[in-house]
XYZ file of C-alpha atoms in Angstrom:
646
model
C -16.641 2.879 -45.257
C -17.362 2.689 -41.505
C -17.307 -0.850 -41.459
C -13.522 -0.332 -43.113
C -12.609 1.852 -40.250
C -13.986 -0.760 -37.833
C -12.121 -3.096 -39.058
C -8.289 -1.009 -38.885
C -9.560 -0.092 -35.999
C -9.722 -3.911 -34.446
C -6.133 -4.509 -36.107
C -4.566 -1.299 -34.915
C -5.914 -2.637 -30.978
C -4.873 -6.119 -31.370
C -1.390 -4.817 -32.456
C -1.368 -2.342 -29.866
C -2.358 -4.799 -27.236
C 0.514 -7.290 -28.565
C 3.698 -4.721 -27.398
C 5.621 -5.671 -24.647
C 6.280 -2.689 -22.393
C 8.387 -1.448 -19.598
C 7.725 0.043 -16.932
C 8.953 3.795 -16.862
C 11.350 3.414 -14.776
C 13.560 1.255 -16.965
C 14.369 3.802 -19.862
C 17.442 5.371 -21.228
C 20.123 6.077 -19.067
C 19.317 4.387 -16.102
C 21.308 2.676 -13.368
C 20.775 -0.131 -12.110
C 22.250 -1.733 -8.638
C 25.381 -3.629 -9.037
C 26.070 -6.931 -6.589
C 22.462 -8.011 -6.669
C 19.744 -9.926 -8.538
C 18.038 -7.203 -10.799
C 14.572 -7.634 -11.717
C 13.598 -7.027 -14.626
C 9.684 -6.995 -15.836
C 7.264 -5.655 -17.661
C 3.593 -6.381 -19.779
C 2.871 -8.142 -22.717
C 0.154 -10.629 -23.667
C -1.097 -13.404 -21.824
C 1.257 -16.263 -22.415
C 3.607 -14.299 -24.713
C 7.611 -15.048 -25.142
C 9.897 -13.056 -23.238
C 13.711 -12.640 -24.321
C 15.639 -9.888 -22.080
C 19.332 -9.726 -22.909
C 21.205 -7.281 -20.624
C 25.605 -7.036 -21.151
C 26.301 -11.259 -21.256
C 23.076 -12.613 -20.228
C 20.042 -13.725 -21.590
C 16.883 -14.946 -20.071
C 13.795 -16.082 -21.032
C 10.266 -15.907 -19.571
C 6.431 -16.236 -20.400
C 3.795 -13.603 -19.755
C 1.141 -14.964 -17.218
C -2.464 -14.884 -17.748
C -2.905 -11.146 -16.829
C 0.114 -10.332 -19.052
C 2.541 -9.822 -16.002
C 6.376 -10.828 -16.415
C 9.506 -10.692 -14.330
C 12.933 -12.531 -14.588
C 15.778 -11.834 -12.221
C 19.353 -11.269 -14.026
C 22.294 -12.524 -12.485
C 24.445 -9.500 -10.470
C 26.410 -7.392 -12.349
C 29.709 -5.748 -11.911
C 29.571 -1.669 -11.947
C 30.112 -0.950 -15.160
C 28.625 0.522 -18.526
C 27.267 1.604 -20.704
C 25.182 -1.390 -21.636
C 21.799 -1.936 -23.804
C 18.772 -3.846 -22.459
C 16.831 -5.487 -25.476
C 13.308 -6.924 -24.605
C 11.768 -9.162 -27.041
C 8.629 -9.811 -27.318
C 6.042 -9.642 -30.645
C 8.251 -6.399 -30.622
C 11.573 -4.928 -29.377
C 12.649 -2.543 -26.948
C 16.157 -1.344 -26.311
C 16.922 0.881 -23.237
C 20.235 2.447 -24.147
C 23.130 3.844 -22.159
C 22.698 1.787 -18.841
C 25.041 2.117 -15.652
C 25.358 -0.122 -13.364
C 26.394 1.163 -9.963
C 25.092 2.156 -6.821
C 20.686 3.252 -6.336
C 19.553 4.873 -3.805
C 15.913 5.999 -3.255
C 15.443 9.691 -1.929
C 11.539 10.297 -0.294
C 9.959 12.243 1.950
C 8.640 15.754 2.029
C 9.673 19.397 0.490
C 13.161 19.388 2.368
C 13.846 16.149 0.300
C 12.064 17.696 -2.728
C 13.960 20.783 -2.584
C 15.422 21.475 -6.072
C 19.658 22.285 -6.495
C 18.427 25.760 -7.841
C 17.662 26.698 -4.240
C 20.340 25.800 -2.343
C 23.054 27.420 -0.378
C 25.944 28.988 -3.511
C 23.528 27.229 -6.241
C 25.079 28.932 -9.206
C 28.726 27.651 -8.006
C 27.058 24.151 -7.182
C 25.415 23.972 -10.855
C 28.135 24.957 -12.821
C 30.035 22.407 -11.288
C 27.995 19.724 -11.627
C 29.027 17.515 -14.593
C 29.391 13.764 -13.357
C 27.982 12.010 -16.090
C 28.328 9.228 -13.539
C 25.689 10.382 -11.572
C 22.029 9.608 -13.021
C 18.400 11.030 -11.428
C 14.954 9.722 -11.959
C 12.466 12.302 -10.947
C 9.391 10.665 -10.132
C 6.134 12.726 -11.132
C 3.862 13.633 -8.665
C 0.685 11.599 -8.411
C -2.002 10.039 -6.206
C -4.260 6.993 -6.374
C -6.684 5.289 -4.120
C -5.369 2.072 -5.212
C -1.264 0.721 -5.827
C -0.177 1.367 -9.259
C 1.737 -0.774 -11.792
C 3.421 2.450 -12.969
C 4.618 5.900 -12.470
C 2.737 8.258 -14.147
C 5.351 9.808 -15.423
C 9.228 9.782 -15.018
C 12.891 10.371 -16.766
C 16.044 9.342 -16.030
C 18.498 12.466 -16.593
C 22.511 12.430 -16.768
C 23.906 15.370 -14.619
C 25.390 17.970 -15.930
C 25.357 21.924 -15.162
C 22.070 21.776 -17.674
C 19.809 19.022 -15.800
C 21.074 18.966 -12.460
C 18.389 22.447 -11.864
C 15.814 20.337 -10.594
C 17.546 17.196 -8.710
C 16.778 17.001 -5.309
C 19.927 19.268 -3.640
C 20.329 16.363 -0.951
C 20.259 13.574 -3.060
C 22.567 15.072 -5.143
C 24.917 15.529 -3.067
C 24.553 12.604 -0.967
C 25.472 10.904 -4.550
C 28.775 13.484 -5.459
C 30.153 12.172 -2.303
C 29.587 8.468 -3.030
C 30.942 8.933 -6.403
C 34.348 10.723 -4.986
C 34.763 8.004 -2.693
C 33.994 5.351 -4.637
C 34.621 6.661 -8.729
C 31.652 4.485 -9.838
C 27.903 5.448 -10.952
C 25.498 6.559 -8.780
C 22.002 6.989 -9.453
C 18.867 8.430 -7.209
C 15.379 7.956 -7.416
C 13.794 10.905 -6.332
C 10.025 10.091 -5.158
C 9.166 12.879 -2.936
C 6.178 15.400 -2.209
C 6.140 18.920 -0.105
C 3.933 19.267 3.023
C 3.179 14.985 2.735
C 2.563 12.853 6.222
C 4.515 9.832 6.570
C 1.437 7.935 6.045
C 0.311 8.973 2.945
C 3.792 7.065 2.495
C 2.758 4.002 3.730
C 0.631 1.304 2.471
C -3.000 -0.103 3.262
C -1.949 -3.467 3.983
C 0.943 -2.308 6.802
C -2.045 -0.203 8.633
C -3.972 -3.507 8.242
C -1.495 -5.325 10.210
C -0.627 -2.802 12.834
C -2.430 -2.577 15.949
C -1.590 1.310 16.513
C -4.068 1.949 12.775
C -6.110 -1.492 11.994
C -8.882 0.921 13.594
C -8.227 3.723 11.299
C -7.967 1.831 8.029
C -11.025 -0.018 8.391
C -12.834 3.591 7.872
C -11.032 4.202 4.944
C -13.175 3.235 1.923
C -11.925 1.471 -1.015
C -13.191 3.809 -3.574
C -11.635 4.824 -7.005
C -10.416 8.290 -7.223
C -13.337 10.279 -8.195
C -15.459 8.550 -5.440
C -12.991 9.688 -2.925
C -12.803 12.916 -4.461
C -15.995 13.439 -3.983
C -16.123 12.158 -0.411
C -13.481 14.098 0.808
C -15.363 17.216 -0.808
C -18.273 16.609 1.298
C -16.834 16.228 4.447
C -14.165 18.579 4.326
C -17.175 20.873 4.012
C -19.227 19.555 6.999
C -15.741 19.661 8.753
C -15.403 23.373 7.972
C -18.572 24.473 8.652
C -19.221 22.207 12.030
C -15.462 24.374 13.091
C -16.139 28.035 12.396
C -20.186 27.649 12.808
C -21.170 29.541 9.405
C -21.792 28.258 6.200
C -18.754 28.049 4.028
C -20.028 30.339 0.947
C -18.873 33.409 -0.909
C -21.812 34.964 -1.213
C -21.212 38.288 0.558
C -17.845 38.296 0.514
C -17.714 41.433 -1.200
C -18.223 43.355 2.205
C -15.345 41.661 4.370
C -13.170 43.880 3.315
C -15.183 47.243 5.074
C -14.501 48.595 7.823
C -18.162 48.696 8.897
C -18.593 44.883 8.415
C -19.336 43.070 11.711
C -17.293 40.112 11.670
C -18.827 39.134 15.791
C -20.346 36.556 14.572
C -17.051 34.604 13.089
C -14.414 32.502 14.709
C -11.008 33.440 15.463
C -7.196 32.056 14.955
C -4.095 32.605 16.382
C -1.814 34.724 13.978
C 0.784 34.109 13.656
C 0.469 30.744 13.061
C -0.351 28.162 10.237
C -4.041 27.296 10.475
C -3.761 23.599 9.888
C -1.901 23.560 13.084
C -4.854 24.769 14.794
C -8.578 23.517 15.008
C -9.188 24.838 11.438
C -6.644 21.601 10.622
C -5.736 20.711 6.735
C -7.310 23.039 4.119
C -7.253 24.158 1.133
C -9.285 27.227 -0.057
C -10.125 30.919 0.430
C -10.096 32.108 3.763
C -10.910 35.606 4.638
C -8.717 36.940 7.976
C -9.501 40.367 9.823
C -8.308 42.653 12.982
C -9.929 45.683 14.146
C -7.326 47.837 16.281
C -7.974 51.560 17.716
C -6.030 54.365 16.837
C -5.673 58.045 18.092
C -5.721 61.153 16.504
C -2.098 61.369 16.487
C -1.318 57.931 14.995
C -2.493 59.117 11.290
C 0.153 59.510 9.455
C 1.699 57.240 6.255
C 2.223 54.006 8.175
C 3.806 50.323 7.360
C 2.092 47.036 7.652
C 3.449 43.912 7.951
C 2.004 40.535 8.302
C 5.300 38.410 7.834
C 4.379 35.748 5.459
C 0.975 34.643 4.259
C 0.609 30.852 2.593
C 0.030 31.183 -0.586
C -1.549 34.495 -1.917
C -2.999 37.096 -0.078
C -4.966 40.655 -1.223
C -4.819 42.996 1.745
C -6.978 46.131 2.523
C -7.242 48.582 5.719
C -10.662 50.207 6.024
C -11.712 48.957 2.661
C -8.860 49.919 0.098
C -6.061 47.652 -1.082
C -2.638 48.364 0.074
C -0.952 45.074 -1.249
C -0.955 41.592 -2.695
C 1.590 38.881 -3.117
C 1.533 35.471 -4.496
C 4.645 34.290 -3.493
C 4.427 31.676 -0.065
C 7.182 32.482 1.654
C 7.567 36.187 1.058
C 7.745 38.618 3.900
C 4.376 40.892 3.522
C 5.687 44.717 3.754
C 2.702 47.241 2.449
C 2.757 50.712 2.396
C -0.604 52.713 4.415
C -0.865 56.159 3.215
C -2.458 58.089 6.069
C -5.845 59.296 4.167
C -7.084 55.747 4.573
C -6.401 55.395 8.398
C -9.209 57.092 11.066
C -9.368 57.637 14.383
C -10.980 55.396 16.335
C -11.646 51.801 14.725
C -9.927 50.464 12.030
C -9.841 47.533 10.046
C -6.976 45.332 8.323
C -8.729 42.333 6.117
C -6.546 39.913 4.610
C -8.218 37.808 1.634
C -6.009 34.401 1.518
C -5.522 31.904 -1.176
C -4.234 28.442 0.188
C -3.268 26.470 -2.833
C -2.057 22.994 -0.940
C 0.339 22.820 2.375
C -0.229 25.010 5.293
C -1.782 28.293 5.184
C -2.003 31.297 6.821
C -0.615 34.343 8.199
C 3.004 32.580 9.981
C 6.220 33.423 10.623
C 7.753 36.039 13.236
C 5.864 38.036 16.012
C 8.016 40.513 15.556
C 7.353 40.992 11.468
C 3.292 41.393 12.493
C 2.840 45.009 13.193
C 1.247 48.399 11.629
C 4.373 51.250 12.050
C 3.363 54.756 12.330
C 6.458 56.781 12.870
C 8.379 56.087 16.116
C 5.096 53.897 17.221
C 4.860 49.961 16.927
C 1.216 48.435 16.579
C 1.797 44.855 17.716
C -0.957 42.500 15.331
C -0.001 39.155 16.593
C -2.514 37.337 18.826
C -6.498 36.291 17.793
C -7.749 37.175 14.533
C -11.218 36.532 13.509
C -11.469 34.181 10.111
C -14.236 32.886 7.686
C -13.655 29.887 5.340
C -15.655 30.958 1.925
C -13.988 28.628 -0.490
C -13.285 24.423 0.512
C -10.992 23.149 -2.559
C -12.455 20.079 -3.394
C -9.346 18.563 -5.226
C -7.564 15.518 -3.094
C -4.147 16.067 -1.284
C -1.462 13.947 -0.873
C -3.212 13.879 2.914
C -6.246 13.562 2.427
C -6.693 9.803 2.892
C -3.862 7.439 3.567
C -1.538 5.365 1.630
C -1.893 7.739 -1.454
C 1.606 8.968 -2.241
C 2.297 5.292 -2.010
C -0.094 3.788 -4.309
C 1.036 6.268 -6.905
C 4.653 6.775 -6.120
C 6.160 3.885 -4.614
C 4.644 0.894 -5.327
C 5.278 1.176 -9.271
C 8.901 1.187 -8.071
C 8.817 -2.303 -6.501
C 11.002 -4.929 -6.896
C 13.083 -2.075 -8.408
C 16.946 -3.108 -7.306
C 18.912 -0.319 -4.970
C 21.112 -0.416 -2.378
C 19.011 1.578 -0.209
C 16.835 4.873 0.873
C 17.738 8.689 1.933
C 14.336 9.905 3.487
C 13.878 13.583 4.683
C 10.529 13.814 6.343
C 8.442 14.910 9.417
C 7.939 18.292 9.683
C 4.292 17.527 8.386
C 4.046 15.322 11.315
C 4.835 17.190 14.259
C 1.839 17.812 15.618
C 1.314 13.665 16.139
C 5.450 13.390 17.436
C 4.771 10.270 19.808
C 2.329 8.425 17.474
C 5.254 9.350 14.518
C 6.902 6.525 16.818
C 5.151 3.646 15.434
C 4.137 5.752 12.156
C 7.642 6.031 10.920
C 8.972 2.480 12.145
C 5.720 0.985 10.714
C 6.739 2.434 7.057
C 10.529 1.515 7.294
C 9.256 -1.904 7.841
C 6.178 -1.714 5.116
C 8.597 -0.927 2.240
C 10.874 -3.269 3.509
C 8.635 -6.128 3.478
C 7.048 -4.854 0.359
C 10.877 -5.102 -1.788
C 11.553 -8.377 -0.028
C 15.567 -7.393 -0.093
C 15.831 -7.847 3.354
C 16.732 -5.041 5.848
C 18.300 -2.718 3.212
C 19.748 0.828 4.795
C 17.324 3.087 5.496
C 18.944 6.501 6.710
C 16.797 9.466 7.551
C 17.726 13.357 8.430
C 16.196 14.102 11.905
C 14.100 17.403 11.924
C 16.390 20.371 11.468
C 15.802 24.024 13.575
C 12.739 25.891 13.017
C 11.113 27.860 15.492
C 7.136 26.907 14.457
C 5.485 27.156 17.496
C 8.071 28.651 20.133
C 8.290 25.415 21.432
C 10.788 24.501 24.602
C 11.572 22.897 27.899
C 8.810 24.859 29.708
C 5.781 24.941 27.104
C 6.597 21.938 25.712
C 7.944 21.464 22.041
C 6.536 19.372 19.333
C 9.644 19.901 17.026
C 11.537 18.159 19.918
C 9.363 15.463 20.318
C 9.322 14.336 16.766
C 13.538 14.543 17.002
C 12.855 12.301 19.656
C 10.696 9.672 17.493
C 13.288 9.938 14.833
C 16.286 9.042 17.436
C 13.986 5.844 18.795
C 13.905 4.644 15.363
C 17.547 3.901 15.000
C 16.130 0.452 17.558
C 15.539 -0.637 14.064
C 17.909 -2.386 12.148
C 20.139 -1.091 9.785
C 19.297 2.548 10.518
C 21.399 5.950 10.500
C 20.084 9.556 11.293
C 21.977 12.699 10.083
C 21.456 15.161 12.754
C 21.085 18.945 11.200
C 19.775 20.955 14.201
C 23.228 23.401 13.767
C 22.728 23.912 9.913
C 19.406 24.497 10.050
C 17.023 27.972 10.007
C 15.086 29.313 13.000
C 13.162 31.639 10.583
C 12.653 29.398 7.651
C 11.460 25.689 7.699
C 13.355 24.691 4.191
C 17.471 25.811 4.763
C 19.097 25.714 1.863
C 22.355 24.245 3.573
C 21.535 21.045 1.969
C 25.393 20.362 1.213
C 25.708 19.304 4.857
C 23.016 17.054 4.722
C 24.145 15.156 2.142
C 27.439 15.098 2.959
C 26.175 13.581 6.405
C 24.221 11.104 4.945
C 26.937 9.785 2.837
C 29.148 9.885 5.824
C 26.396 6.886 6.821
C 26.902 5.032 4.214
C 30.346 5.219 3.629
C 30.782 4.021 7.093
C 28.248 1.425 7.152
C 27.642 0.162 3.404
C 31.172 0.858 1.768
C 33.387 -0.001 4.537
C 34.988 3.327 4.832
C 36.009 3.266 8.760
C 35.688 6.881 9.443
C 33.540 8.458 11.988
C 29.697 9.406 10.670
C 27.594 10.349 14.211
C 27.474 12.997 16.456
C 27.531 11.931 20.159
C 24.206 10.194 21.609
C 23.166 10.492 24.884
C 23.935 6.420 26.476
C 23.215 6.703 30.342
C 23.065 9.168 33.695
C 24.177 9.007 36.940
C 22.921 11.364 39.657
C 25.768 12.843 42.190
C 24.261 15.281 44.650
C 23.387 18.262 42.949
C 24.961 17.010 39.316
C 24.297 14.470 37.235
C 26.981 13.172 34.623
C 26.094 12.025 31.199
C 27.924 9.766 29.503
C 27.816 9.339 25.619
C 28.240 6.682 22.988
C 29.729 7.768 19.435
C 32.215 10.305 20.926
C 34.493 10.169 18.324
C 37.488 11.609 19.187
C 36.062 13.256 22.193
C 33.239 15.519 23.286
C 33.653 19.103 22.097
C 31.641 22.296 21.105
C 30.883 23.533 17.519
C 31.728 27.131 18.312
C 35.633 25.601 20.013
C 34.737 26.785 23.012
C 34.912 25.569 26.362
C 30.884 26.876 27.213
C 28.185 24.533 26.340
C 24.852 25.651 25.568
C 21.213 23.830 25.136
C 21.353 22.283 28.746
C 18.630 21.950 31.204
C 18.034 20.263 34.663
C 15.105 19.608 36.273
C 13.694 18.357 39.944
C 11.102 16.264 41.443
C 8.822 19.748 40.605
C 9.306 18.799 36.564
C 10.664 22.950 35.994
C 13.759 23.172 33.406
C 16.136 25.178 34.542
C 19.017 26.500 32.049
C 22.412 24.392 33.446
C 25.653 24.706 33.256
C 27.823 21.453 31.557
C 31.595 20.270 31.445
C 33.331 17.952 29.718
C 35.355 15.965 32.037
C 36.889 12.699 30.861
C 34.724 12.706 27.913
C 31.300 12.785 30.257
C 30.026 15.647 30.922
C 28.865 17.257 34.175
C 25.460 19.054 33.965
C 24.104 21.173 37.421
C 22.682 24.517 38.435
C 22.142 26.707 41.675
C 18.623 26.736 41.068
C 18.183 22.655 40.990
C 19.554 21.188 44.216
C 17.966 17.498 43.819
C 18.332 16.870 40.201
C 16.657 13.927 38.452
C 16.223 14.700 34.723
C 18.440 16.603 31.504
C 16.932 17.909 28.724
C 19.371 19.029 25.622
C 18.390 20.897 22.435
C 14.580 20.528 23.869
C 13.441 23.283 21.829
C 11.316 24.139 18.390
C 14.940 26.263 17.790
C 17.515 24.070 19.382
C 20.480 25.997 16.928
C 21.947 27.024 20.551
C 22.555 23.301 21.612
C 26.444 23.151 20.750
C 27.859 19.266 21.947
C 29.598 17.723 19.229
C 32.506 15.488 18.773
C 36.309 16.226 17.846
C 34.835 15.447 14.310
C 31.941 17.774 14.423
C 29.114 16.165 14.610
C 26.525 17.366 16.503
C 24.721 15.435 19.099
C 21.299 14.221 18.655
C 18.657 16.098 21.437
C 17.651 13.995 23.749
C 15.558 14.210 27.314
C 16.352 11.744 30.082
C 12.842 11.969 31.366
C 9.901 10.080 30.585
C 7.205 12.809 31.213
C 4.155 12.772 29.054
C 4.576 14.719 26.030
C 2.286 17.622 24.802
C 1.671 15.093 21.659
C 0.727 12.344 23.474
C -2.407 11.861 23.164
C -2.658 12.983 19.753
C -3.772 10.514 16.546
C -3.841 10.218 12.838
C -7.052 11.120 11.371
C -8.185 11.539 7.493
C-alpha cells in the first residue's frame, strides 16, 4: 500500500512539474501595452514546446534548460477583448484582454493610498465604472534575492465595487487618460507605505554606483531567514548601544508609577517621530514618560492630549489608565478626573506599540498639553523613553533592494508605456544623497526593462510641516523638493508639483484628484501629443540690480500669476553676504518678477517655498500651476552630510 502511494505520488509530481505556467501578472483581464513588442513568458519543462496565440498571431518557442521561456508578439492595435492561449503539455487561456495604455504606479503610502480615503470618496466611487480601466494590485512582499514572481496579484475591472482599494492617484491619473484618449488604461500598482527609495532599487545598480558600491558590499547575500535573524541581532545591539539599558520587559510593570525613577533612561524630543531621531527605524514597544509639577490649585478634572501616537498607545497619569487608542493617526484626547492628580510631582506614562513606519508621540505642539480649567500645561519638549520590545520581523527597510526583489523584478520585461512614482517622504532625512538615490533607480529600472528611456514622472513632496523646517533652521522637506526638481536633468522626466494641495497637519492629503490630474497633464503633453500646458513655472536664471534681484522663469504659460488672483505674492525670501532670509516682497513685471526688502540692501540669493509647510508660496501660471520651490544659493544643506545606512 505505501509503495502504491509512492508511486501516484511520483506521477502526480512529474505531471505537476510538466504544466506550463504564467506568471501572475498575465491573468484574466489584463492590459497589455499597445504600439510595442509584448513579451510574453512563462515556465515549463526543460526543452518543452511553446505555442502562444494572442488576437492574429501565433508564435512558437522552446523552454531552455532551466525551464525559462519568452517570445515577443508583434505590436498590437488598442483593442479587445482578446484570449491568450499557451500551449504547452497543457493549456492556459487568459480571457478578456485589453490592449491599451500601462502604466506602473510605485512608491510609498501617498502612492498606496486607497480611493476609499480620498477627498468626496463616496461621490468618486459611485462614479467609477470604466470598464476600460483595469488595476493590478501587487501584494506586498520582500525577498533577499529577485523573484521570478509576485507573490500574489489580480487584475480587477473598475467599477463602483472594486475600485475601493485602487491606488486614488493612479486611478485617476488613468480616468483622465481614458477621457482624453477613449481607449483602455490599465495600472500596475506596486507600492509600500513608509518604504526608502532604495529598498526600490536593485543590488546590481548599488554595485555599479560609486555614491553605494561601499554600502552594498556589507550587505550579505543571505536567504530570508538568515537576514531575519541578522537584522534581529543587531537591531538589538543598535537599541541597546542608543538608550544604554538592556532592551527587556522584565519590570515593565512599574513604568507606569508615579514613584518609578526613570533617571537612569534616555530621552526624545516629543513631539516628534522617533526614527527621525537617534532612536532611528524601529519597530517594538517603547515605554515614554514626563514628570511635571502641579499646585494645589491645579487639581481639578483636567484634559490630556498627546496629538497622535504611531500606532497604539495605553496611557496612565500617576499609575491609572486614562486612555488607549489603536488607531495611527488619531488625535489622543483623554479625560483626567482630578482624584488621580497630586500636588507636587506627577507622572504621565505612555506605553507605545509601533507596528512598522514611524513611531511615536508626533504631530502639533499645540495638541501636547494637560488642561486644567483656564490653565494650559505645555508637554512638548524632552521626554524620557525605554525600548522593552525590538520586533524582530524584517521591514521593507531593513536591508536594501528588498521591495525590489519581491515587487518589481517579477514585473520585468512586462510591456507599459511608463511609471507614476509618489515617493520620498521616507527619505527626507538623507535629501542631498536622495540626489543620486532617486536618479540611480530611474536609471536601474530603466536598464533593467531594456525599453529605452520610457517616461518616468514623479509627484514632488507635497506640504507637511514634520519638523518646522524653513529658511532660517533649515528644512529637510525643502531639500528633498529640491532633489526631486534636479532629477528632471534626466531624460524623459516630469514632476507634478502639489505643495498648494497638500496638508500642513497631515502627511497623506487626500486631494489625490489633483495629483492625478497633474500627472496626466504630463503625459498628455508629452506622450499623447496633446499641446496643452502641464508645468508650473521653474525658476531659469537671476540677475542682481542694486537692492533687487529679478527672476526670470521658464514654463510661464500664459504668464506668471498667483493662486489666490491676487496681486501679493507670498513664500519669498532674500538673503545677503551674512546667509539670513529675510521675508521679501515680489512683482511680476513683464513676466519676471522683482524680489527685494528694506532689511537686505546687498542681495545675493532667493529662496521660494523653502519651508517643511511651503502651502503659503503662491507663484503660479495663468494656467495654475504652481511653481516648483527652488533656492538660488548653493549653501550646504542641513542633509548634507547625511548617508544611507541598513
Amino acid at each position: 500500500m505505501k509503495k502504491n502511494i509512492a508511486f501516484l505520488f511520483l506521477i502526480y509530481s512529474i505531471l505537476a512539474n510538466a504544466n506550463a505556467r504564467m506568471p501572475l501578472v498575465f491573468s484574466d483581464g489584463m492590459v497589455l501595452q499597445r504600439n510595442k513588442a509584448i513579451p510574453v513568458w512563462g515556465w515549463a519543462d526543460a526543452n518543452e514546446k511553446i505555442a502562444v496565440h494572442f488576437n492574429k498571431q501565433t508564435k512558437t518557442i522552446k523552454a531552455d534548460k532551466n525551464g525559462k521561456w519568452m517570445i515577443r508578439l508583434d505590436s498590437e492595435k488598442a483593442g479587445g477583448p482578446f484570449e491568450l492561449t499557451i500551449t504547452g503539455k497543457n493549456k492556459i487561456v487568459i480571457k478578456d484582454i485589453l490592449v491599451g495604455e500601462v502604466w506602473i504606479c510605485s512608491g510609498q503610502s501617498n502612492m498606496e493610498f486607497q480611493m476609499y480615503k480620498t477627498l468626496n470618496s463616496e461621490k468618486e466611487i459611485s462614479d467609477s465604472n470604466y470598464p476600460m480601466i483595469r488595476h493590478f494590485g501587487v501584494a506586498q512582499y520582500l525577498s533577499g534575492s529577485p523573484k521570478e514572481d509576485l507573490k500574489a496579484g489580480k487584475w480587477a475591472v473598475c467599477s463602483k465595487e472594486t475600485v475601493r482599494d485602487f491606488t486614488a492617484v493612479g486611478y485617476f491619473f488613468a480616468k483622465k487618460l481614458y477621457t482624453e484618449l477613449k481607449i483602455p488604461i490599465g495600472i500596475i500598482n506596486t507600492s509600500w507605505g513608509g518604504t526608502c527609495v532604495e529598498t526600490w532599487t536593485s543590488r546590481q545598480a548599488f554595485e555599479k554606483s560609486d555614491e553605494f558600491k561601499g554600502m552594498i558590499a556589507d550587505v550579505p547575500l543571505l536567504n530570508m531567514d538568515s537576514i531575519s535573524k541578522l537584522y534581529a541581532k543587531t537591531m538589538r545591539e543598535r537599541v541597546e548601544k542608543i538608550q544604554g539599558t538592556e532592551v527587556s520587559a522584565a519590570n515593565e510593570i512599574t513604568y507606569k508609577e508615579l514613584g518609578f525613577n526613570d533617571s537612569g533612561w534616555s530621552e526624545l524630543n516629543v513631539p516628534g517621530l522617533w526614527e527621525n531621531q537617534p532612536l532611528g527605524d524601529l519597530d517594538g514597544v517603547v515605554w515614554m514618560r514626563k514628570t511635571i509639577a502641579l499646585s494645589a490649585e491645579d487639581i481639578k478634572n483636567g484634559t490630556l492630549s498627546l496629538s497622535k501616537i504611531d500606532d497604539e498607545d495605553i496611557t496612565y497619569v500617576n499609575g491609572i489608565e486614562v486612555g488607549r487608542n489603536t488607531i495611527w493617526d488619531a488625535k489622543r484626547v483623554y479625560t483626567v478626573p482630578a482624584n488621580i492628580l497630586k500636588e507636587g510631582a506627577n507622572s504621565i506614562s505612555v506605553r507605545i506599540v509601533d507596528n512598522s513606519g514611524g513611531g511615536g508621540i508626533y504631530g502639533e505642539s499645540s495638541d501636547l498639553k494637560l488642561t486644567l480649567g483656564n490653565k494650559t500645561i505645555p508637554l512638548e519638549g524632552k521626554w524620557k523613553y525605554k525600548v522593552i520590545v525590538v520586533k524582530t520581523a524584517l521591514s521593507p527597510n531593513s536591508y536594501p533592494s528588498l521591495l525590489y526583489n519581491a515587487m518589481v523584478n517579477p514585473l520585468v520585461p512586462y510591456a507599459f508605456q511608463g511609471v507614476l512614482w509618489y515617493q520620498g517622504e521616507a527619505n527626507v532625512g538623507r535629501a542631498n544623497q536622495y540626489k543620486k538615490a532617486f536618479p540611480l533607480m530611474i536609471t536601474d529600472w530603466r536598464t533593467k526593462w531594456n525599453q529605452g528611456d520610457f517616461p518616468f514622472y514623479f509627484v514632488q513632496l507635497s506640504t507637511f510641516n514634520e519638523f518646522n523646517g524653513n529658511s532660517k533652521n533649515g528644512s529637510k522637506w525643502a531639500e528633498l523638493r529640491e532633489a526631486q526638481t534636479q532629477t528632471l536633468q534626466l531624460p524623459n522626466t516630469g514632476m507634478a508639483v502639489t505643495t498648494d494641495i497638500g496638508n500642513a497637519k497631515d502627511i497623506h492629503p487626500t486631494n489625490k484628484q489633483d495629483v492625478g490630474k497633474r500627472l496626466a497633464a504630463i503625459a498628455l503633453h508629452n506622450v499623447y501629443g496633446k499641446k496643452t500646458i502641464y508645468s508650473g513655472p521653474t525658476y531659469k536664471s537671476l540677475e542682481i540690480k542694486g537692492n533687487q534681484i529679478i527672476l526670470t522663469f521658464d514654463n510661464i504659460g500664459s504668464g506668471l500669476s498667483t493662486s489666490d488672483n491676487g496681486k501679493n505674492l507670498k513664500g519669498f525670501e532674500i538673503a545677503g553676504a551674512d546667509k539670513v532670509f529675510h521675508s521679501a516682497e515680489a512683482i511680476i513685471k513683464s513676466n519676471k518678477l522683482i524680489v527685494f526688502s528694506k532689511n537686505v540692501l546687498k542681495p545675493i540669493a532667493i529662496h521660494y517655498g523653502w519651508a517643511d509647510d511651503a502651502s503659503e508660496a503662491n507663484l503660479c501660471n495663468e494656467e495654475q500651476f504652481p511653481a516648483s520651490p527652488f533656492r538660488t544659493d548653493d549653501w550646504e544643506m542641513i542633509t548634507a552630510t547625511e548617508k544611507y545606512k541598513f
